[in-house]
Amino acid sequence: MRLGVLDIGSNTVHLLVMDAHRGARPLPAYSHKVELRLSEHMEDGDRLSGDGAARLRECVEEALRIAEDKGVEDLMAFATSAVREAVNGEEVLGRIKDETRVDIQVLSGQDEATLTFLAVRRWFGWSSGRLLVLDIGGGSLEIASGIDEQPDVAISLPLGAGRLTRGWFTADPPPPDEVRALRRHVRAEIARSVGNIARYGQADHAVATSKTFKQLARIAGAAPSGEGPNVRRTLRHSALTGWAGRLAEMGVAERAGLPGVSEGRVRQLPAGAIVADATMDLFGVDELEVCPWALREGLILRHLDTLPG
């Protein structure tokens, strides 16, 4: 069965086509990504602009054409923090549904954390024991922990790399006082949630997903993506701490020259590193293993679970 997942995030609109059926490992067949940056198309801070809404509709229409060309039988579409927090988000999605017949579901932050956790659990299996799963998106940070396929606790914090870059930095590279202020803010926000997660027990396996963590791991020496998804990739906190400081001191061009850094996320990498460093420190994680599966795969896996056997 060929399935499509359309992921409308704060940074990108990403169509992932996968061949999948119940009980089997989903296999990626095609990927199409557009750097739309919806979070930068907000008016008055919380309203999606007319231009942003029009460009989103164009992206959806393009994804529909590609999905048809690739033989997709079932297309699932969802939106995360940028649309979720826009006061006119539901209105925009309603118009897109009327014009394209694509029903875009808005996921809560807890939904994001829960579905990502499911994907990580399926990738690593039961032998991983209690999982701690971390995901840094453009708009939010998701944290989940548990021993089953449903996490014991799943939370979402407004600490996405793009959100923090726009809200806290006035220049690139950011002034040292702004870096220190953001560092204090991030650590205070995360610290409030540590107890709610730690009370369920120490994690046996700490895992990271998301483009931000993948890029940080690559900068710190992990294998390039070209070596395939089955290569073990890790990020040590001792290495990340040094990079968190250095990235904030680099200019855009210098960061763009680092291995694995994409042009579309180069500006928000310093903020992402600050969040990653704080999260690993406050949760006492010495090493994270990077998982190639995340939210999109979790959505597909949940959908497959609902199909008749």
CSV table of C-alpha atoms in Angstrom, one decimal, residues 1 6 25 28 38 91 102 120 147 150 160 170 172 197 211 217 251 297 304:
chain,number,residue,atom,x,y,z
A,1,MET,CA,0.0,0.0,0.0
A,6,LEU,CA,2.0,15.8,4.2
A,25,ARG,CA,8.5,-1.8,8.1
A,28,PRO,CA,10.4,5.5,1.9
A,38,LEU,CA,5.1,29.7,7.7
A,91,GLU,CA,-10.1,29.3,8.9
A,102,VAL,CA,-7.4,17.9,1.6
A,120,VAL,CA,11.1,5.7,18.0
A,147,ILE,CA,8.3,1.9,28.6
A,150,GLN,CA,2.3,5.0,24.5
A,160,GLY,CA,11.5,25.7,18.9
A,170,THR,CA,18.4,40.8,16.9
A,172,ASP,CA,23.5,37.2,13.4
A,197,ILE,CA,9.3,13.3,33.5
A,211,LYS,CA,16.6,18.0,11.8
A,217,ALA,CA,25.2,15.2,15.6
A,251,GLY,CA,28.5,34.1,11.2
A,297,GLU,CA,6.6,7.8,10.5
A,304,LEU,CA,-1.6,1.2,9.8
